[in-house]
Every structure is written in C-alpha cells, then in structure tokens.
Amino acid sequence: MQSTAHAFKANVGHALVDDNLQQSLAILKVGFSERRRQAAERLPEFEALRDRARDIKNHALAHLDFYLEAFEAKVTALGGHVHWAPTAADARAAVLDICRRAGARTVTKSKSMIAEEIALNDHLEAHGIEPVETDLGEYIIQLRREPPSHIIAPAVHLTKDQVADTFLEHHRKLGFDKRLTERNDLVAEARQVLRRRFLEADVGITGANFLVAETGSSMLVTNEGNADLTNTLPRVHVVIASIEKVIPTLEDAATLLRVLARSATGQESASYTTFNTGPRRPDDPDGPAEYHVVLLDNGRSSVLGTQMQDMLRCIRCGACMNHCPVYGAIGGHAYGWVYPGPIGAVLTPQLVGVEEAGNLPNASTFCGRCESVCPVRIPLPKLMRHWREREFERHLTPASVRQGLALWAFLARRPQLYRRATGIANRMLALFGRADGRYGWLPLARGWTRHRDFPAPQAGGTFHAQWKARGGARR
Amino acid sequence: MSGREQILGTIRRSLKRDALSGAAREAAEARLRQHPVNIVPARAAGTPDERLRTFEHWATFNHATVARVAAAEVPQAVADYLTSNNLPARAVMAPDPALDRYDWGGRPLLELRRGLPLDADRVAITGALAGIAETGTLVLASGPAHPTSIHLLPETHVAVLREADVVGPMEEVFDRLRARYGEGVMPRTVCTVTGPSRTGDIEQQLELGAHGPRRLHILLVGD
Ligand code: SF4
C-alpha cells in the first residue's frame, strides 16, 4: 500500500470531523479494552504468561536463523515449498509465480497484514488475477477500496449503515437487491456471496500468526472460519508470513495463544486456531495438493541486534491501539499506512522510512497505556522516543518545533533567566484563562487549541516558585 | 546470492555471530526435541470429573452447547437436537470408524451420508480427537476419518466427544498428537475449535455463523 504517513497532520484533520468514524471509535474505546480487562481478570496467570510470552519471542529472535532453517526443513520434508523473500517485491513475485503456475483466475484470501504490507492485491489484479478477501471486515473494505483501519478489525471505522449501502451497491448485480438493515442479515448475505467464491477459487492465500519450527506448522487464529476454508478448499495453499513469526515449539505456541486472544478481543480463545502442516496427505479426503510458505524479511533482519529489536516481538493483537487515546481520537486511516496506533508509529518509520513517517512517533501523549497492555511487553513509548530522536538528529523536525526546543534549551541552561521567563509566561496565561480553568484559545497555539483545550496553570505561580515555597528538595 | 542466503546472512550479521554452533546449537536443538512446557493455568488441572465440568463451563461460555449422554443414547440425542432446532433429520457424517460404535440404525428416521460434505449439507456429525477443558475447545485432526471441510461448510456441527478424550490444557493435546503421529509430526490440519463461527466486524457486535457453523453442539459421551 502507498503510504500517506507524510500527510499525517492533514489526515488527522479529516478524521476529527468525520462523524461516522467518531461514532465507530466511541464503540471501540469501551468495547475492546473492557473485554480485555475482564479476560485478564479471569486468568490469574495472565501477567506471568505475558512475561513468558516476551521471553519466548526474545529467545526466538536471538536464534532466528536457526529456527527458520528448522522450520524450512520440516516443510520441505513434507513436500511443501519455502520461498525466501528479502523484499516486498520478491514476495509479490513469488506469490504471483505460484498463482500463474496454478493457472489461477481467482484467489481467496484470509486477512493478512503482510499481504497489506506488500500490497499484494494490487499486484495480483494488475496481472489479471482476482483476489477475494474473505474475512468479513476485509471483504467490506475491499468492496469500498479502502485500506484497513485496525490490524484485527479492519472495518472498525464503518457503521452498519455504511456496510448496508456498500452491500447493496455491490451485491445488486448478484441478485441481492434489498437494502438490509439488520446485522445478522448482512452477515448472512456476505456468507452466501463468499461461499460461492470459496468454492470456485484456485488458490487460497493466508497469513500466519506463528510458524512452529518443531513441526513446520503455520498457525492461524480467526473467528469466522474463513481462513480454514481458504486453506482447505483450493488446490493450492500459500502462506505469507514475515520472518519474525517463527517460534520454537507447540508448547511455546500454547503460551502465546493464551495471551493473544485475550489481549486482542478479550476472548478465552478465538473460535478457530488452526495448525497447517504441509500439503494434503495421500489418504486425506480434502485439502490442497500444493503448500507454499513465503517468508518476508522487508528490513526486519537488520532491526535485530539494534535498540529497536523489541518491536519484532509484536504478535499483532491490536491491544496497543485499542487502548491508545490518540488512535481513539483519529482512527487508523490517519496513520497513512498499514499499521496504525502505537505499533504503527514504531513499525512504519522502520518499514517506509523516517522521512516519510516521522510524524507518527510524535502522535503520542506518552501516557504509557500501550506498553501496559502489550502482551509481549514491548516498550512502545521508548521506541517512539527513539524515532523522535532520530528525526530530530536528521533535521526532519519542523522549524517551529526545533526553534521552540532550542529556546527552551537556551533558557533551561540559564536558571535565573528561565525563572523570569516562565514567571512572565505564567502571568500572561492568566490573562487568557476561562472560568473553568481551561483555554479555548491561546496566541501562537492555535494548532493545539483548535481541537482541544489547554489547561490553565494552577494558582501559586510556576513549578519552580512553588517548589521553592515548599522548601525545595526536603526529605 | 539467493534470497535465503541474503536473509540468513543479514540475520547473522545483525546478531553478530555465524550460524549457531557448538553448545548454543545443541541447546536450541534440545529445546525442539524436549519441547518443555511453559506455564499451564491452574484451571486446567483437576480430577477427570472436574475436567469435564470445566470443559462444559468454557464451551458454553464460548457459545457452544453441551449435552452429557451415555453411548447408547447418542443417535437419539442427535435426533432430538435436530428436531428441537427445527433442522432436517438429515446429515453428513464423518467417515470416522470411532462413530461406528453408536447404533445409528436404531434411528431409521435419521438420514445419514458418510463422506465429504457438499455445499447443500446443513448438518454435519463428526467425532473429535480431543476436548480441551481449559477453554472448552474441540480438537479436530484431518485424515481419512475427518475431512477438514466437514466441520466448516454446514451450518450446524454436532460433535461426538468421548469423556475419556477430554484433557486439561492444550499441552496435553500435543502429547496425544506426538503419541499418535510421532515426534515433530502433524497431520495436515489440526483445528482447535472454540464455539461456533463468529464475527464482530460490523460495529463490533457479535454475530454467529460468519463462514463456518452457526451452531456447535457437543455430545459429551460417557462409556
Ligand atoms: S505492539 Fe504489543 S499490543 Fe501492539 S499489536 Fe503488537 S503485541 Fe499487540
């Protein structure tokens, strides 16, 4: 997908005035986080499992080459094929080649963030192969030609009415000419339409939540069952996964699964957790004759061993965005690329460059909620801070911010002057205050006050003045 | 340079080492061989009886229905379930020899076909490799006895699970798989199914029966 992360500020402006989006975000903010909280409470071992999940991923990353080779050996021994793709272009080419050899006209897909990352659908379409998304949310946004706005709930930005309009527009030609108003009718209609597509597809493409080195299995976690139909009905099954998905054993998978579903949707377990291992066996009554795994690197291998390595532990549960006040205000599209929210603010500069996506790590209040819910304990605020520093070093920060920071640094090194300046500012601010102790408008700060109030300083002078009045650092 | 060499080379350069060797390699190999268990939640423990109750609790919590029946009552229980849900007394049944121990012939009004499901089939009857008490999950392994599509295409899935096959945590399923297929060997698919198919993709409200079954009914069979 083409990034619009550079236009982050404009994207945010649109998001804040989009009523449908704001309506959807209001549901999201309570729903996901409340369900996660309850699920965590039901499992006393949850925090210990998070520690263990972090350790498993760290171990896997420190031995990544070993486990990838072990995984490959297992897949190959079963007659499957592993394709190593250093870049997005390599991965697209590998998938297209498999589809062409299979003589594919249509492929069904179950939701894959890696497919979004490499813009697979556009590539297949450009070469005359029709990709059909089968996850309901992905299907809806595919019809609308929109990117996903959330990594586990791609259509979370849409209301039921918008879905109803979209279905009417696209399903009319298939003989469904009634505009539906009930959710269950919409789901049933999509089921009917997609069932036909499942039965006629030549190739099924899925992502993977984990790759298990011990057995050569790729694992998928879904609620709808679309991934299972995708990997079972067509003649060819292609798994696309990034290299950091590999973990050592089935036991490790069990631990990660226990934190994944609870962090993502607050479920005890997703409806379908499936281990796929190789192509159909000689005495199997169904299943694909061919099984391929495309392993995508796309810059991840060079993140190993750096301060940013922690980001590779991510299991794509979405909890960080579900709990993020910034995501909750602007939704996923504003981030401009595949991965939104806190993990997007960390991954996107890595994958598309800090020049393009330098704004994203700045879209944080550093409240720390993302880190506090991340099942593999990724220090997201620390990683965002790292990008901010890199952006600043490379002079990508806007002049106003740089000048502001330079002025602050100048004053901070001159305590006398600093106290005088902040004292004046404090008294100036008092002139603009409202009765409720907030500002709706401030000179030089319109960018802030257009969408939110600025809190007025409390009575009693600056922090320094109050500190002094209370006797300074007494113990 | 092949993509494979390129990726493995960059990984090793980033980790500042060559391919794993010596003690480090042996340790990683041992981990794959020994597959140590990590943390198992206490709720998965208990006597066989408690395990059955735990299974029933979580299966129901996850929107499946569970009925506990004796082996002799299985065909009757299936017929009753179909009637009470206004479903036709017609089903596709997995070609699973384990299902032959039930007296299906005693219910002549129940029309059964063995084999692969068709799109038109509304009800599927299958066995199960195991049940996981910890989450109320069914474990379905592909093979001659169980086409994967059979528990996906029909709208209603009736699974016959023997009490003796209900294990505590997921880890015990892996032990069973290793005992049955060999160390490090898996059938093409092992599907763990927790409740019916569902989606929350429209306004985050739960709807059952997205692509897979709308109803999952589990007959927990004592011997
Ligand atoms: S960073 Fe953590 S919380 Fe966010 S998606 Fe990844 S695993 Fe989940």
XYZ file of C-alpha atoms and ligand atoms in Angstrom:
706
model
C 0.000 0.000 0.000
C 1.165 3.506 -0.846
C 1.983 5.387 2.325
C 0.314 8.701 3.151
C 2.042 8.884 6.530
C 3.755 12.137 5.483
C 0.295 13.734 5.332
C -0.452 12.668 8.894
C -1.477 16.115 10.085
C -3.952 16.622 7.245
C -5.270 13.077 7.743
C -5.902 13.836 11.401
C -7.797 16.968 10.465
C -10.190 14.945 8.321
C -10.574 12.187 10.888
C -11.634 14.525 13.659
C -14.581 15.876 11.687
C -15.735 12.517 10.252
C -18.961 11.736 12.126
C -19.206 8.082 11.058
C -15.656 7.495 12.177
C -16.163 9.221 15.504
C -19.316 7.186 16.108
C -17.404 3.952 15.448
C -14.460 4.969 17.595
C -16.775 5.663 20.504
C -17.818 1.981 20.485
C -14.256 0.774 20.100
C -12.891 2.661 23.048
C -15.104 0.943 25.587
C -15.643 -2.419 23.889
C -12.185 -3.824 23.313
C -10.497 -2.524 26.416
C -13.272 -3.598 28.755
C -13.345 -7.101 27.289
C -9.587 -7.404 27.559
C -9.686 -6.320 31.186
C -12.295 -8.946 32.028
C -10.407 -11.692 30.199
C -7.186 -10.822 32.023
C -9.049 -10.909 35.329
C -10.453 -14.366 34.625
C -6.961 -15.819 34.285
C -4.791 -15.418 37.396
C -1.687 -16.474 35.466
C -2.132 -13.748 32.836
C 0.742 -11.490 33.928
C 3.152 -14.421 34.319
C 2.125 -15.640 30.867
C 2.938 -12.211 29.428
C 6.446 -12.447 30.863
C 6.854 -15.905 29.434
C 5.483 -14.816 26.048
C 8.041 -11.987 25.963
C 10.850 -14.426 26.823
C 9.794 -16.915 24.142
C 9.811 -14.236 21.463
C 13.168 -12.897 22.656
C 14.624 -16.381 22.524
C 13.208 -16.980 19.052
C 14.660 -13.674 17.789
C 18.092 -14.444 19.222
C 18.026 -17.764 17.331
C 16.015 -16.613 14.341
C 18.249 -18.118 11.649
C 18.289 -21.485 13.409
C 14.525 -21.709 13.828
C 13.820 -20.532 10.282
C 16.076 -23.245 8.911
C 14.480 -25.847 11.171
C 11.030 -24.717 10.020
C 12.070 -24.871 6.377
C 13.491 -28.371 6.746
C 10.183 -29.646 8.146
C 8.074 -28.033 5.430
C 10.323 -29.304 2.665
C 10.358 -32.859 4.059
C 6.558 -32.883 3.717
C 6.699 -31.811 0.083
C 5.936 -28.150 0.809
C 7.912 -25.220 -0.599
C 9.536 -22.330 1.250
C 10.245 -19.108 -0.647
C 12.606 -16.585 0.953
C 11.701 -13.002 0.047
C 14.155 -10.294 1.161
C 11.903 -7.503 -0.156
C 8.218 -6.818 -0.714
C 8.798 -7.051 -4.470
C 10.346 -10.512 -4.053
C 7.339 -11.674 -2.039
C 4.862 -10.317 -4.608
C 6.778 -12.008 -7.404
C 6.856 -15.323 -5.541
C 3.096 -15.309 -4.931
C 2.306 -14.253 -8.491
C 4.527 -17.008 -9.836
C 2.746 -19.643 -7.723
C -0.646 -18.358 -8.877
C 0.409 -18.366 -12.529
C 1.744 -21.903 -12.373
C -1.563 -22.930 -10.854
C -3.361 -21.220 -13.729
C -5.310 -19.230 -11.146
C -8.112 -16.867 -12.100
C -9.383 -16.124 -8.619
C -7.711 -16.485 -5.253
C -9.435 -16.343 -1.902
C -7.575 -14.625 0.884
C -7.934 -14.616 4.606
C -6.839 -11.448 6.343
C -3.080 -10.936 6.270
C -1.261 -7.805 7.357
C 1.775 -8.974 5.411
C -0.336 -9.032 2.235
C -1.311 -5.422 3.017
C 2.312 -4.531 3.685
C 3.428 -5.806 0.280
C 0.277 -4.529 -1.494
C -0.406 -7.991 -2.831
C -3.961 -7.404 -4.055
C -2.984 -4.589 -6.405
C -0.191 -6.699 -7.803
C -2.416 -9.700 -8.465
C -5.117 -7.537 -10.028
C -2.592 -5.833 -12.264
C -1.713 -9.284 -13.576
C -5.259 -10.411 -14.227
C -5.832 -12.461 -11.081
C -8.774 -11.559 -8.904
C -8.104 -11.600 -5.151
C -11.190 -12.072 -2.971
C -10.931 -11.106 0.672
C -12.989 -13.441 2.853
C -12.679 -12.012 6.351
C -15.905 -10.031 6.624
C -14.187 -6.794 7.610
C -11.557 -7.141 4.876
C -14.256 -8.002 2.356
C -16.196 -4.848 3.213
C -13.182 -2.594 2.813
C -12.116 -4.388 -0.356
C -15.511 -3.553 -1.877
C -15.060 0.046 -0.756
C -11.449 0.109 -1.948
C -10.246 1.313 1.423
C -7.256 0.226 3.468
C -7.823 -1.453 6.858
C -8.079 0.913 9.796
C -7.219 -1.602 12.514
C -4.993 -4.673 12.447
C -7.610 -7.088 13.774
C -10.824 -5.223 12.956
C -10.162 -3.752 9.509
C -13.620 -2.199 9.041
C -13.935 -0.850 12.554
C -14.265 2.695 11.191
C -17.561 1.917 9.428
C -21.114 1.958 10.685
C -23.738 -0.663 9.890
C -25.473 1.758 7.544
C -22.330 2.258 5.533
C -21.948 -1.521 5.242
C -25.572 -1.829 4.130
C -25.030 0.744 1.370
C -21.842 -0.946 0.234
C -23.507 -4.363 0.016
C -26.470 -3.005 -1.890
C -24.173 -1.328 -4.391
C -22.010 -4.408 -4.983
C -24.389 -7.311 -4.460
C -27.210 -5.992 -6.605
C -25.638 -7.472 -9.704
C -25.600 -10.855 -7.928
C -29.335 -10.701 -7.363
C -29.429 -9.232 -3.853
C -31.442 -6.075 -4.386
C -32.780 -5.324 -0.941
C -31.025 -2.880 1.355
C -30.546 -4.751 4.613
C -30.868 -3.149 7.986
C -30.086 -5.976 10.404
C -26.550 -7.025 11.218
C -27.314 -10.753 11.023
C -28.832 -10.322 7.558
C -25.723 -8.518 6.386
C -23.537 -11.314 7.737
C -25.750 -13.959 6.116
C -25.650 -12.230 2.733
C -21.864 -11.964 2.833
C -21.684 -15.630 3.787
C -23.763 -16.586 0.756
C -21.822 -14.421 -1.669
C -18.444 -15.529 -0.370
C -19.351 -19.207 -0.196
C -19.525 -19.244 -4.000
C -16.150 -17.562 -4.194
C -14.638 -20.139 -1.848
C -15.878 -22.981 -3.996
C -14.516 -21.561 -7.251
C -11.102 -20.285 -6.085
C -7.938 -21.849 -7.489
C -5.519 -20.645 -4.825
C -6.009 -19.797 -1.146
C -3.711 -17.249 0.479
C -3.490 -16.908 4.238
C -1.203 -15.154 6.663
C 0.167 -16.794 9.791
C 0.122 -15.813 13.431
C 3.020 -18.132 14.216
C 5.301 -20.560 12.435
C 6.310 -23.545 14.542
C 9.883 -24.741 13.929
C 9.373 -28.056 15.717
C 6.738 -29.285 13.276
C 6.877 -26.949 10.267
C 3.327 -25.800 11.030
C 1.889 -22.392 10.201
C -0.761 -21.270 12.641
C -3.787 -19.133 12.097
C -6.181 -17.645 14.576
C -9.575 -16.483 13.302
C -13.153 -16.214 14.467
C -15.045 -16.621 11.221
C -13.571 -19.853 9.871
C -12.674 -18.125 6.617
C -9.001 -18.964 6.958
C -9.811 -22.653 7.313
C -11.956 -22.641 4.188
C -9.186 -20.724 2.415
C -6.552 -23.285 3.320
C -8.730 -26.310 2.607
C -10.876 -25.807 -0.497
C -8.498 -24.501 -3.227
C -5.907 -26.742 -4.862
C -3.006 -24.567 -3.715
C -2.417 -23.032 -0.281
C 0.042 -20.149 0.048
C 1.063 -18.852 3.473
C 2.712 -15.444 3.577
C 4.474 -14.620 6.814
C 7.244 -12.365 7.984
C 10.376 -13.999 9.351
C 9.850 -12.968 12.993
C 6.733 -15.160 13.188
C 8.776 -18.299 13.833
C 8.750 -19.768 17.351
C 10.341 -22.972 18.608
C 7.673 -25.436 19.734
C 3.983 -26.229 20.017
C 4.246 -25.609 23.773
C 5.515 -22.103 23.020
C 2.551 -21.618 20.707
C 0.198 -22.583 23.545
C 1.674 -19.880 25.784
C 1.465 -17.212 23.108
C -2.100 -18.190 22.238
C -3.152 -17.713 25.852
C -2.150 -14.054 25.735
C -3.065 -13.363 22.099
C -6.831 -13.877 22.072
C -7.312 -12.271 25.478
C -5.299 -9.193 24.504
C -6.939 -8.883 21.105
C -10.658 -9.386 21.608
C -10.902 -10.422 25.252
C -11.871 -13.951 24.219
C -10.734 -17.029 26.114
C -9.718 -18.381 22.745
C -10.575 -17.418 19.197
C -13.150 -19.697 17.549
C -10.600 -21.255 15.204
C -6.945 -21.795 15.953
C -5.533 -23.981 13.222
C -2.173 -25.658 12.699
C -1.458 -26.216 8.998
C 1.355 -28.560 8.178
C 2.250 -29.276 4.571
C 0.018 -30.286 1.649
C -2.764 -32.885 1.634
C -1.594 -36.399 2.615
C -2.209 -39.331 0.250
C -5.205 -40.618 2.228
C -6.713 -37.201 3.090
C -10.225 -36.733 1.672
C -9.689 -32.984 1.115
C -7.061 -30.256 1.274
C -4.644 -28.565 -1.141
C -2.234 -30.557 -3.289
C 0.372 -27.793 -3.024
C 1.593 -25.932 0.044
C 3.866 -22.895 -0.090
C 5.267 -20.606 2.564
C 6.601 -17.203 1.507
C 8.915 -15.772 4.173
C 9.145 -11.978 4.013
C 12.035 -10.032 5.511
C 11.454 -6.448 4.260
C 14.063 -4.919 6.549
C 13.295 -6.879 9.705
C 16.582 -8.785 9.792
C 18.539 -5.546 10.107
C 16.465 -4.473 13.133
C 17.862 -7.432 15.079
C 20.654 -6.502 17.423
C 19.607 -2.816 17.482
C 17.790 -0.807 20.141
C 14.633 -1.351 18.112
C 14.695 -5.153 18.187
C 11.870 -5.247 20.738
C 9.365 -4.270 18.039
C 9.892 -7.670 16.417
C 8.189 -9.389 19.342
C 4.833 -7.963 18.244
C 2.135 -10.618 17.819
C -0.276 -8.138 16.162
C -3.012 -8.359 18.771
C -4.112 -4.737 18.410
C -4.312 -4.064 22.154
C -1.977 -1.070 21.925
C -4.294 0.730 19.507
C -7.424 -0.298 21.409
C -6.031 1.451 24.470
C -4.426 4.441 22.743
C -6.092 7.836 23.281
C -4.621 9.127 20.024
C -5.907 6.155 17.985
C -9.223 6.528 19.808
C -9.489 10.113 18.590
C -8.336 9.755 14.986
C -8.809 6.079 13.995
C -6.446 4.053 11.886
C -6.519 5.661 8.453
C -4.886 8.858 9.620
C -1.661 6.953 10.245
C -1.424 6.651 6.493
C -0.085 3.134 6.120
C -0.771 -0.479 7.007
C -0.059 -0.496 10.729
C -1.822 2.148 12.827
C -1.679 3.017 16.502
C 1.378 2.790 18.729
C 2.830 -0.254 16.975
C 2.323 1.550 13.650
C 4.136 4.598 14.998
C 7.089 2.316 15.705
C 6.979 -0.012 12.684
C 6.107 2.420 9.918
C 9.225 4.615 10.196
C 11.236 1.380 10.128
C 9.499 -0.065 7.089
C 8.869 3.033 4.957
C 11.493 5.409 6.363
C 11.578 8.125 8.983
C 11.450 10.840 6.293
C 8.018 9.583 5.247
C 6.626 8.618 8.630
C 8.462 10.831 11.114
C 5.193 12.408 12.229
C 3.785 9.166 13.596
C 6.039 8.717 16.646
C 5.071 12.269 17.584
C 1.409 11.304 17.729
C 1.665 10.112 21.285
C 0.883 11.570 24.653
C 3.338 9.117 26.229
C 0.602 8.034 28.594
C 2.080 4.533 28.550
C -1.185 2.591 28.248
C 0.067 0.746 25.155
C 3.076 -0.662 26.957
C 0.972 -1.558 29.982
C -1.321 -3.800 27.891
C 1.127 -5.191 25.325
C 1.090 -8.982 25.810
C 4.780 -9.285 24.920
C 5.719 -6.167 26.875
C 7.119 -4.076 24.025
C 8.322 -0.730 25.423
C 6.400 1.216 22.795
C 6.897 4.708 24.285
C 10.643 4.133 24.487
C 10.740 3.040 20.856
C 8.700 6.075 19.788
C 11.081 8.319 21.691
C 13.934 6.709 19.816
C 12.341 7.666 16.482
C 11.758 11.210 17.683
C 15.436 11.490 18.485
C 16.389 10.096 15.107
C 14.026 12.511 13.393
C 15.487 15.422 15.311
C 19.080 14.356 14.584
C 18.292 14.213 10.919
C 16.740 17.684 10.931
C 13.347 16.398 9.875
C 11.545 18.115 12.735
C 9.605 21.248 11.660
C 11.395 24.568 12.163
C 8.879 25.843 14.721
C 9.454 22.827 16.940
C 13.217 22.981 16.552
C 13.250 26.697 17.372
C 10.961 26.152 20.337
C 13.165 23.399 21.675
C 16.289 25.484 21.060
C 14.784 28.382 23.001
C 13.792 26.079 25.830
C 17.301 24.561 25.909
C 18.797 28.057 25.989
C 16.639 29.053 28.945
C 16.975 25.739 30.756
C 20.721 26.203 30.919
C 20.262 29.651 32.470
C 18.184 29.139 35.653
C 17.784 32.825 36.500
C 16.520 33.688 33.104
C 14.330 30.562 32.984
C 12.529 31.530 36.191
C 11.967 35.048 34.976
C 10.665 33.890 31.597
C 8.318 31.244 32.968
C 7.038 33.652 35.596
C 6.085 36.125 32.900
C 4.502 33.394 30.797
C 2.502 32.209 33.762
C 1.107 35.660 34.415
C 0.423 36.143 30.714
C -1.530 32.901 30.609
C -3.720 34.145 33.452
C -4.946 36.866 31.109
C -6.469 34.339 28.711
C -7.935 31.891 31.190
C -11.571 30.858 31.297
C -13.607 30.387 34.429
C -13.332 26.584 34.108
C -9.559 26.748 34.305
C -9.013 25.900 30.644
C -8.187 27.802 27.490
C -10.211 27.519 24.355
C -7.826 29.774 22.536
C -4.220 30.867 23.026
C -1.931 33.106 20.996
C 0.650 31.110 18.996
C -1.029 27.823 19.905
C -3.931 27.568 17.535
C -2.724 24.159 16.336
C -3.357 22.859 19.820
C -6.474 24.756 20.832
C -8.452 24.221 17.645
C -9.357 20.698 18.741
C -8.764 20.678 22.475
C -8.499 22.955 25.452
C -5.262 23.813 27.140
C -5.336 23.503 30.938
C -4.763 26.740 32.815
C -1.886 26.834 35.312
C -2.937 26.393 38.915
C -2.741 29.292 41.304
C 0.503 29.697 43.173
C 2.987 30.509 40.427
C 5.323 28.351 38.375
C 6.526 24.904 39.394
C 9.864 26.394 40.359
C 8.244 29.055 42.502
C 6.052 26.504 44.265
C 8.957 24.122 44.743
C 10.923 26.885 46.393
C 7.987 27.945 48.548
C 7.662 24.392 49.834
C 11.264 24.254 50.882
C 12.758 22.586 47.813
C 14.055 19.033 47.934
C 13.480 18.331 51.595
C 13.125 14.732 52.612
C 23.054 -14.582 -3.821
C 19.758 -16.335 -3.156
C 17.044 -14.706 -1.060
C 17.633 -17.390 1.505
C 21.352 -16.621 1.875
C 20.637 -12.927 1.923
C 18.111 -13.158 4.760
C 20.060 -15.642 6.856
C 23.263 -13.634 6.253
C 21.692 -10.369 7.411
C 20.224 -12.049 10.479
C 23.649 -13.388 11.443
C 25.401 -10.093 10.784
C 22.818 -8.271 12.904
C 23.163 -10.805 15.707
C 26.955 -10.507 15.325
C 27.641 -14.212 15.008
C 27.925 -17.034 12.474
C 25.426 -19.851 12.114
C 24.694 -21.343 15.524
C 27.274 -23.946 16.509
C 28.576 -25.837 19.497
C 26.760 -25.623 22.791
C 24.341 -22.899 21.625
C 23.209 -25.045 18.731
C 22.855 -28.106 20.927
C 20.746 -26.137 23.389
C 18.390 -24.959 20.653
C 18.144 -28.459 19.204
C 17.404 -29.855 22.651
C 14.636 -27.339 23.092
C 12.975 -28.547 19.892
C 13.406 -32.182 20.947
C 12.228 -31.723 24.520
C 9.593 -29.028 23.896
C 9.405 -28.032 27.581
C 6.038 -26.969 28.949
C 5.839 -23.292 29.959
C 3.103 -22.064 32.305
C -0.110 -24.072 32.495
C -3.089 -22.288 34.077
C -4.351 -23.910 37.255
C -7.905 -24.033 35.899
C -6.803 -26.826 33.514
C -5.934 -29.122 36.417
C -8.294 -31.306 38.453
C -9.828 -34.758 38.648
C -11.404 -36.208 35.491
C -14.795 -35.154 36.807
C -13.706 -31.592 37.441
C -12.157 -31.504 33.985
C -15.481 -32.419 32.426
C -17.203 -29.665 34.345
C -14.506 -27.175 33.350
C -14.903 -28.227 29.721
C -18.641 -27.793 29.850
C -18.352 -24.414 31.529
C -15.982 -22.897 28.984
C -17.596 -24.499 25.927
C -20.907 -22.971 26.989
C -19.226 -19.668 27.813
C -17.948 -19.634 24.219
C -21.454 -20.177 22.766
C -21.307 -23.913 22.121
C -23.964 -26.164 23.641
C -23.068 -29.327 25.510
C -25.143 -32.388 26.402
C -23.831 -35.237 28.508
C -25.128 -38.588 27.303
C -24.411 -42.312 27.528
C -23.055 -44.101 24.447
C -26.362 -45.862 23.861
C -28.211 -42.541 23.701
C -26.032 -40.794 21.092
C -28.222 -41.302 17.973
C -31.333 -40.343 19.951
C -29.602 -37.238 21.306
C -28.624 -36.165 17.784
C -32.163 -36.668 16.501
C -33.619 -34.731 19.433
C -31.201 -31.864 18.958
C -32.089 -31.552 15.273
C -35.804 -31.626 15.992
C -35.610 -29.051 18.745
C -33.739 -26.673 16.423
C -36.150 -27.199 13.527
C -33.420 -28.796 11.473
C -33.955 -31.604 8.954
C -33.233 -35.135 10.212
C -30.546 -35.407 7.562
C -26.807 -35.062 7.989
C -23.425 -35.768 6.511
C -21.363 -37.863 8.894
C -17.574 -38.080 9.007
C -16.192 -41.410 7.769
C -14.776 -41.904 11.256
C -14.738 -45.559 12.419
C -14.986 -44.299 16.004
C -18.554 -43.252 15.199
C -19.470 -46.818 14.219
C -19.839 -47.834 17.835
C -23.127 -45.963 18.095
C -26.337 -47.632 16.989
C -27.350 -45.268 14.172
C -29.501 -47.991 12.621
C -31.737 -47.733 15.667
C -32.855 -44.276 14.412
C -34.080 -45.081 10.898
C -35.617 -41.619 10.510
C -32.194 -40.042 10.782
C -30.857 -39.964 7.243
C -27.057 -40.169 7.213
C -24.499 -39.991 4.432
C -20.844 -40.752 5.159
C -18.019 -38.870 3.444
C -17.206 -35.406 2.139
C -19.660 -32.575 2.781
C -21.486 -30.801 -0.007
C -22.347 -27.136 -0.003
C -26.004 -28.093 0.415
C -25.468 -30.114 3.605
C -26.986 -28.340 6.551
C -25.816 -30.601 9.365
C -22.507 -32.374 9.993
C -21.797 -35.054 12.569
C -18.172 -35.714 13.467
C -16.030 -37.288 16.119
C -13.197 -35.368 17.775
C -9.597 -36.144 18.615
C -9.881 -34.425 21.979
C -11.543 -31.725 24.026
C -9.563 -29.102 25.951
C -11.109 -28.360 29.342
C -9.171 -25.125 29.851
C -11.097 -23.314 27.119
C -13.937 -25.679 26.179
C -12.239 -26.368 22.858
C -12.700 -29.242 20.389
C -9.669 -30.653 18.600
C -10.260 -31.927 15.062
C -7.419 -33.528 13.109
C -7.600 -34.059 9.347
C -7.204 -37.557 7.940
C -9.223 -40.316 6.307
C -11.647 -40.230 9.248
C -12.158 -36.475 9.131
C -12.184 -34.218 6.052
C -11.399 -30.686 7.235
C -14.277 -29.165 5.274
C -16.857 -31.223 7.166
C -16.741 -29.053 10.257
C -16.686 -25.842 8.194
C -19.280 -25.956 5.406
C -22.551 -26.989 7.128
C -24.391 -24.517 9.312
C -24.721 -26.925 12.189
C -21.939 -29.065 13.609
C -22.716 -31.860 16.060
C -19.508 -33.261 17.555
C -19.367 -36.511 19.461
C -16.642 -36.302 22.101
C -15.802 -39.105 24.500
C -15.305 -38.147 28.108
C -12.017 -40.024 28.129
C -10.757 -37.687 25.400
C -11.215 -34.523 27.443
C -7.784 -33.311 28.519
C -6.843 -30.402 30.790
C -4.684 -27.889 28.892
C -3.735 -27.617 25.211
C -0.305 -29.096 26.020
C -1.901 -32.493 26.654
C -3.280 -32.446 23.115
C 0.262 -32.069 21.823
C 1.295 -35.126 23.848
C -1.533 -37.085 22.251
C -0.615 -35.881 18.776
C 3.003 -36.923 19.305
C 1.930 -40.317 20.605
C -0.312 -40.837 17.593
C 1.674 -39.346 14.705
C 5.257 -39.273 16.030
C 7.600 -36.608 17.412
C 7.523 -33.426 15.339
C 4.876 -34.875 13.008
C 1.445 -33.352 12.461
C -1.481 -34.228 10.210
C -2.242 -31.607 7.535
C -4.593 -29.691 9.779
C -5.211 -29.685 13.464
C -8.160 -27.379 14.015
C -8.937 -26.325 17.527
C -12.491 -25.069 17.557
C -13.887 -22.991 20.400
C -17.574 -22.347 19.909
C -19.305 -21.605 16.600
C -18.003 -19.326 13.854
C -18.495 -15.660 14.674
C -17.668 -12.139 13.587
C -17.582 -8.770 15.278
C -16.751 -6.906 12.102
C -19.950 -4.875 11.919
C -19.984 -2.320 14.714
C -18.182 -4.803 16.967
C -21.366 -6.650 17.772
C -21.177 -10.416 17.984
C -22.850 -12.357 15.162
C -22.624 -16.135 14.951
C -22.219 -18.160 11.764
C -19.914 -15.951 9.707
C -18.428 -18.583 7.386
C -18.394 -21.720 9.492
C -21.167 -23.254 11.591
C -23.706 -21.053 13.309
C -24.314 -23.800 15.886
C -21.850 -26.104 17.583
C -23.393 -28.836 19.693
C -21.110 -31.162 21.629
C -22.288 -34.549 22.850
C -20.064 -35.490 25.749
C -20.264 -39.259 25.850
C -19.635 -41.381 28.939
C -18.833 -45.052 28.454
S 2.787 -3.934 19.979
Fe 2.025 -5.301 21.571
S -0.060 -4.549 21.957
Fe 0.550 -3.681 19.982
S -0.187 -5.138 18.454
Fe 1.931 -5.712 18.929
S 1.748 -7.258 20.537
Fe -0.221 -6.206 20.444
